[in-house]
CSV table of C-alpha atoms in Angstrom, one decimal:
chain,number,residue,atom,x,y,z
A,29,MET,CA,36.1,-68.6,20.2
A,30,LEU,CA,39.1,-66.4,19.3
A,31,ILE,CA,41.8,-68.4,17.7
A,32,ILE,CA,45.5,-67.4,18.2
A,33,GLY,CA,47.6,-69.4,15.8
A,34,GLU,CA,50.6,-70.9,17.6
A,35,LYS,CA,52.9,-72.1,14.7
A,36,LEU,CA,55.3,-69.1,14.4
A,37,ASN,CA,57.1,-70.1,17.6
A,38,SER,CA,60.8,-70.6,17.9
A,39,SER,CA,60.2,-73.4,20.5
A,40,ILE,CA,59.3,-75.5,17.4
A,41,PRO,CA,62.7,-76.7,16.1
A,42,SER,CA,61.8,-76.5,12.4
A,43,VAL,CA,60.3,-73.0,12.8
A,44,ARG,CA,63.4,-71.9,14.9
A,45,GLN,CA,65.5,-72.9,11.9
A,46,LEU,CA,63.4,-71.0,9.5
A,47,ILE,CA,63.7,-67.9,11.7
A,48,ASN,CA,67.5,-68.3,12.1
A,49,ASP,CA,67.9,-68.8,8.3
A,50,LYS,CA,65.6,-65.7,7.7
A,51,ASP,CA,63.6,-67.9,5.3
A,52,SER,CA,60.9,-65.3,4.6
A,53,VAL,CA,59.1,-67.4,2.0
A,54,ALA,CA,58.5,-70.3,4.3
A,55,ILE,CA,57.6,-68.0,7.3
A,56,GLN,CA,55.1,-66.1,5.2
A,57,ASP,CA,53.6,-69.3,3.9
A,58,LEU,CA,53.1,-70.5,7.4
A,59,ALA,CA,51.5,-67.2,8.4
A,60,LEU,CA,49.2,-67.2,5.4
A,61,ARG,CA,48.1,-70.8,5.9
A,62,GLN,CA,47.2,-70.1,9.5
A,63,ALA,CA,45.2,-67.1,8.6
A,64,ALA,CA,43.4,-69.0,5.9
A,65,ALA,CA,42.6,-71.8,8.4
A,66,GLY,CA,40.8,-69.4,10.7
A,67,ALA,CA,43.4,-67.7,13.0
A,68,ASP,CA,42.2,-64.4,14.3
A,69,TYR,CA,45.7,-63.6,15.6
A,70,LEU,CA,49.2,-64.9,14.8
A,71,ASP,CA,51.3,-65.6,17.8
A,72,LEU,CA,55.0,-64.6,17.3
A,73,ASN,CA,57.6,-66.0,19.6
A,74,THR,CA,61.4,-65.8,19.1
A,75,ALA,CA,62.6,-66.6,22.7
A,76,GLN,CA,64.8,-69.4,21.4
A,77,GLY,CA,67.6,-67.4,19.8
A,78,ASP,CA,68.5,-63.7,19.3
A,79,GLU,CA,65.0,-62.7,20.5
A,80,ALA,CA,65.0,-59.0,19.8
A,81,VAL,CA,66.6,-59.1,16.4
A,82,ASN,CA,64.5,-62.1,15.3
A,83,MET,CA,61.2,-60.6,16.6
A,84,GLU,CA,61.7,-57.4,14.7
A,85,TRP,CA,62.4,-59.4,11.5
A,86,LEU,CA,59.5,-61.7,12.1
A,87,VAL,CA,57.0,-58.8,12.6
A,88,ARG,CA,58.1,-57.1,9.4
A,89,THR,CA,58.1,-60.4,7.4
A,90,VAL,CA,54.7,-61.5,8.5
A,91,GLN,CA,53.1,-58.1,8.0
A,92,GLU,CA,54.4,-58.0,4.4
A,93,VAL,CA,51.8,-60.6,3.4
A,94,THR,CA,48.9,-60.5,5.9
A,95,ASP,CA,46.9,-58.0,7.9
A,96,THR,CA,46.0,-60.7,10.5
A,97,PRO,CA,46.6,-59.1,13.9
A,98,LEU,CA,49.8,-60.1,15.7
A,99,CYS,CA,50.2,-61.5,19.2
A,100,ILE,CA,53.6,-60.6,20.5
A,101,ASP,CA,54.6,-63.5,22.8
A,102,SER,CA,57.5,-62.5,25.0
A,103,THR,CA,58.6,-62.1,28.6
A,104,SER,CA,60.8,-59.2,27.7
A,105,ALA,CA,59.4,-55.6,27.8
A,106,ALA,CA,62.1,-54.4,25.5
A,107,VAL,CA,61.1,-57.0,22.9
A,108,ILE,CA,57.5,-56.1,23.3
A,109,LYS,CA,58.3,-52.4,23.0
A,110,LYS,CA,60.3,-52.8,19.8
A,111,SER,CA,57.6,-55.0,18.3
A,112,LEU,CA,55.0,-52.4,18.9
A,113,GLU,CA,57.2,-49.7,17.4
A,114,THR,CA,57.9,-52.0,14.4
A,115,ALA,CA,54.3,-53.1,13.7
A,116,LYS,CA,52.6,-51.2,11.0
A,117,GLY,CA,48.9,-50.2,11.1
A,118,ASP,CA,46.8,-49.8,14.2
A,119,LYS,CA,49.0,-50.8,17.0
A,120,SER,CA,46.0,-51.1,19.4
A,121,LYS,CA,45.2,-54.3,17.5
A,122,VAL,CA,48.4,-56.0,18.6
A,123,LEU,CA,47.8,-58.5,21.4
A,124,VAL,CA,50.5,-58.5,24.1
A,125,ASN,CA,51.3,-61.9,25.6
A,126,SER,CA,51.9,-61.2,28.5
A,127,ILE,CA,51.7,-59.3,31.7
A,128,SER,CA,51.6,-60.7,35.2
A,129,MET,CA,51.9,-59.8,38.9
A,130,GLU,CA,55.7,-60.3,38.7
A,131,LYS,CA,57.0,-56.9,39.8
A,132,ASN,CA,59.5,-56.4,36.9
A,133,ARG,CA,57.0,-57.5,34.2
A,134,LEU,CA,54.2,-55.4,35.7
A,135,ASP,CA,56.4,-52.3,36.0
A,136,GLU,CA,57.8,-52.6,32.5
A,137,VAL,CA,54.9,-54.0,30.4
A,138,LEU,CA,52.0,-52.1,32.0
A,139,PRO,CA,53.2,-48.7,30.6
A,140,LEU,CA,53.4,-50.2,27.1
A,141,VAL,CA,49.9,-51.7,27.3
A,142,LEU,CA,48.5,-48.3,28.5
A,143,GLU,CA,50.4,-46.3,25.9
A,144,TYR,CA,49.3,-48.4,22.9
A,145,LYS,CA,45.9,-49.4,24.4
A,146,CYS,CA,46.6,-53.0,23.4
A,147,PRO,CA,44.7,-56.1,24.4
A,148,VAL,CA,46.8,-58.1,26.8
A,149,VAL,CA,47.0,-61.6,28.3
A,150,GLY,CA,47.2,-61.5,32.1
A,151,LEU,CA,48.9,-64.5,33.7
A,152,THR,CA,48.1,-65.7,37.2
A,153,LEU,CA,51.7,-65.6,38.2
A,154,ASP,CA,53.8,-63.5,40.6
A,155,ASP,CA,57.3,-63.5,42.0
A,156,ASN,CA,56.5,-66.6,44.0
A,157,GLY,CA,55.6,-68.6,40.8
A,158,ILE,CA,52.3,-70.1,39.8
A,159,PRO,CA,49.9,-70.5,42.8
A,160,LYS,CA,48.9,-74.1,43.7
A,161,THR,CA,45.1,-73.4,44.2
A,162,ALA,CA,42.3,-71.8,42.2
A,163,GLU,CA,41.6,-69.5,45.1
A,164,GLU,CA,45.2,-68.1,45.0
A,165,ARG,CA,45.0,-67.6,41.2
A,166,MET,CA,41.8,-65.7,41.6
A,167,ILE,CA,43.5,-63.4,44.1
A,168,LEU,CA,46.2,-62.6,41.6
A,169,SER,CA,43.6,-62.0,38.9
A,170,GLU,CA,41.7,-59.6,41.2
A,171,ARG,CA,44.9,-57.7,42.0
A,172,LEU,CA,45.9,-57.4,38.3
A,173,ILE,CA,42.4,-56.2,37.4
A,174,GLU,CA,42.4,-53.7,40.2
A,175,ILE,CA,45.7,-52.2,39.0
A,176,LEU,CA,44.6,-52.1,35.3
A,177,ALA,CA,41.3,-50.5,36.3
A,178,LYS,CA,43.0,-47.8,38.4
A,179,ASN,CA,45.0,-46.9,35.3
A,180,ASN,CA,41.8,-46.6,33.2
A,181,TYR,CA,42.6,-49.6,31.1
A,182,ASP,CA,39.7,-51.0,29.1
A,183,LEU,CA,39.0,-54.4,30.8
A,184,GLU,CA,37.2,-55.6,27.7
A,185,ASN,CA,40.7,-56.0,26.2
A,186,LEU,CA,42.0,-58.2,29.1
A,187,TYR,CA,42.3,-62.0,28.7
A,188,ILE,CA,43.2,-63.9,31.9
A,189,ASP,CA,45.3,-67.1,31.5
A,190,SER,CA,45.1,-69.2,34.6
A,191,LEU,CA,48.0,-71.3,33.5
A,192,VAL,CA,46.9,-74.9,33.2
A,193,LEU,CA,49.5,-77.4,34.3
A,194,PRO,CA,50.0,-80.9,32.9
A,195,GLN,CA,47.3,-83.4,33.8
A,196,ALA,CA,50.0,-86.1,34.0
A,197,VAL,CA,51.5,-84.3,37.0
A,198,SER,CA,48.3,-84.1,39.0
A,199,HIS,CA,44.8,-85.4,38.2
A,200,ASN,CA,43.4,-82.2,39.6
A,201,ASN,CA,45.0,-79.8,37.2
A,202,ALA,CA,42.3,-79.7,34.5
A,203,MET,CA,39.5,-79.4,37.1
A,204,MET,CA,41.4,-76.5,38.8
A,205,PHE,CA,41.6,-74.7,35.5
A,206,PHE,CA,37.9,-75.2,34.9
A,207,GLN,CA,37.2,-73.8,38.3
A,208,CYS,CA,39.3,-70.7,37.5
A,209,LEU,CA,37.3,-70.3,34.2
A,210,THR,CA,34.0,-70.5,36.1
A,211,ASP,CA,35.0,-68.1,38.9
A,212,ILE,CA,36.7,-65.5,36.6
A,213,LYS,CA,33.7,-65.4,34.3
A,214,ARG,CA,31.1,-65.3,37.1
A,215,LEU,CA,32.9,-63.0,39.6
A,216,LEU,CA,35.4,-60.9,37.6
A,217,LYS,CA,33.6,-60.8,34.3
A,218,VAL,CA,36.6,-60.6,32.1
A,219,LYS,CA,37.7,-62.7,29.2
A,220,THR,CA,39.8,-65.9,29.5
A,221,VAL,CA,42.4,-67.6,27.4
A,222,SER,CA,44.6,-70.7,27.4
A,223,GLY,CA,47.2,-72.5,25.4
A,224,LEU,CA,46.4,-76.1,25.0
A,225,SER,CA,49.7,-77.9,24.9
A,226,ASN,CA,50.5,-77.8,28.7
A,227,ILE,CA,47.5,-80.0,29.6
A,228,SER,CA,48.8,-82.9,27.5
A,229,PHE,CA,52.5,-82.7,28.4
A,230,ASN,CA,53.9,-86.2,29.1
A,231,ALA,CA,50.6,-87.8,28.1
A,232,PRO,CA,50.1,-90.1,25.1
A,233,LYS,CA,47.9,-89.1,22.2
A,234,ARG,CA,48.5,-85.4,23.0
A,235,LYS,CA,46.3,-84.1,20.2
A,236,VAL,CA,43.4,-86.1,21.5
A,237,VAL,CA,43.8,-84.7,25.0
A,238,ASN,CA,44.1,-81.2,23.6
A,239,ARG,CA,40.9,-81.5,21.6
A,240,HIS,CA,38.8,-82.8,24.5
A,241,PHE,CA,40.3,-80.2,26.8
A,242,LEU,CA,39.4,-77.5,24.4
A,243,THR,CA,35.8,-78.7,24.2
A,244,LEU,CA,35.5,-78.6,28.0
A,245,CYS,CA,37.1,-75.2,28.2
A,246,MET,CA,34.6,-73.9,25.7
A,247,ALA,CA,31.7,-75.4,27.7
A,248,PHE,CA,33.1,-73.3,30.6
A,249,ASP,CA,32.9,-70.2,28.4
A,250,MET,CA,36.6,-69.7,27.6
A,251,ASP,CA,36.9,-66.9,25.1
A,252,ALA,CA,40.2,-67.6,23.3
A,253,ALA,CA,42.7,-70.3,22.7
A,254,ILE,CA,46.3,-70.5,21.5
A,255,LEU,CA,46.3,-73.5,19.2
A,256,ASP,CA,47.3,-75.0,15.8
A,257,PRO,CA,44.8,-73.8,13.3
A,258,LEU,CA,46.3,-76.1,10.7
A,259,ASP,CA,45.1,-79.1,12.7
A,260,LYS,CA,41.7,-79.8,11.0
A,261,LYS,CA,40.4,-81.9,13.8
A,262,ILE,CA,40.9,-79.3,16.4
A,263,MET,CA,39.4,-76.6,14.2
A,264,THR,CA,36.4,-78.9,13.6
A,265,SER,CA,36.0,-79.0,17.4
A,266,VAL,CA,36.1,-75.2,17.6
A,267,ILE,CA,33.5,-74.8,14.8
A,268,THR,CA,31.2,-77.6,16.1
A,269,ASN,CA,31.5,-76.4,19.8
A,270,ASP,CA,30.5,-72.9,18.8
A,271,PHE,CA,27.5,-74.3,17.0
A,272,LEU,CA,26.4,-76.5,19.9
A,273,LEU,CA,27.0,-73.7,22.5
A,274,GLY,CA,24.7,-71.3,20.6
A,275,LYS,CA,27.5,-68.9,19.6
A,276,ASP,CA,27.1,-69.6,15.9
A,277,ARG,CA,23.8,-67.9,15.0
A,278,PHE,CA,21.7,-70.3,12.8
A,279,GLY,CA,24.8,-72.4,12.4
A,280,LYS,CA,26.1,-70.2,9.6
A,281,LYS,CA,29.7,-70.8,10.3
A,282,PHE,CA,29.2,-74.5,10.8
A,283,LEU,CA,27.3,-74.8,7.5
A,284,LYS,CA,29.9,-72.7,5.7
A,285,ALA,CA,32.7,-75.0,6.9
A,286,PHE,CA,30.7,-78.1,6.0
A,287,ARG,CA,30.2,-76.8,2.4
A,288,ALA,CA,33.9,-75.9,2.1
A,289,GLU,CA,34.7,-79.5,3.3
A,290,LEU,CA,36.7,-78.2,6.3
A,291,LEU,CA,35.0,-80.4,8.9
A,292,GLU,CA,36.9,-83.6,9.6
A,293,ASP,CA,35.4,-86.7,11.3
């Protein structure tokens, strides 16, 4: 399971304040703690505020202290472009979050992804919004894959996000997402990803819901998740699930985490 650390996000009021204050020490500490906790990528989102200016500052500030690859989380092609130009090192390691079948985003983000050969998150979304059925989301996934393939994009670098909606809104939302995971892996044979927080919106005990949702997603072979790596219980779930699903050869990572006292009951 690929872990994308979610904490450097301006939608979190305390983090938004750190970004606005340009508190580099606190931001760098948050980046380092996520990396140490097991984040493979650090998601950067500055949508709440002066997005372009703040994103450039955030990219530079985080990369001063860690080589952990970045995930640029923005709906703005201009912000993504500036972030890629600003990022030091191998720019093909930067994960772009995201592209979709929305005409403007496809037209503007696709050239960047092709130029820098970046991995990218593809959303099952078009100008009509999020489809209501798994079948319609599969159609959008197929169309996006077809466009990327025609442009010689390496589909090994694509992560489809089928956009789970809150379970509190409809009792079918989680099952619809699981169906998307199954169909994408079986028919389209590309990687899948999800954030966890949407599923628990407006539900009590959100962290409990998120943990169990993650376990089920991993059982349906989801490849990556945007989550809080500082939450020891959810990281325990990730490590244990990989062990049980046979993705941790000889349980080496599980035993290493146990010896380091990282597993939490």
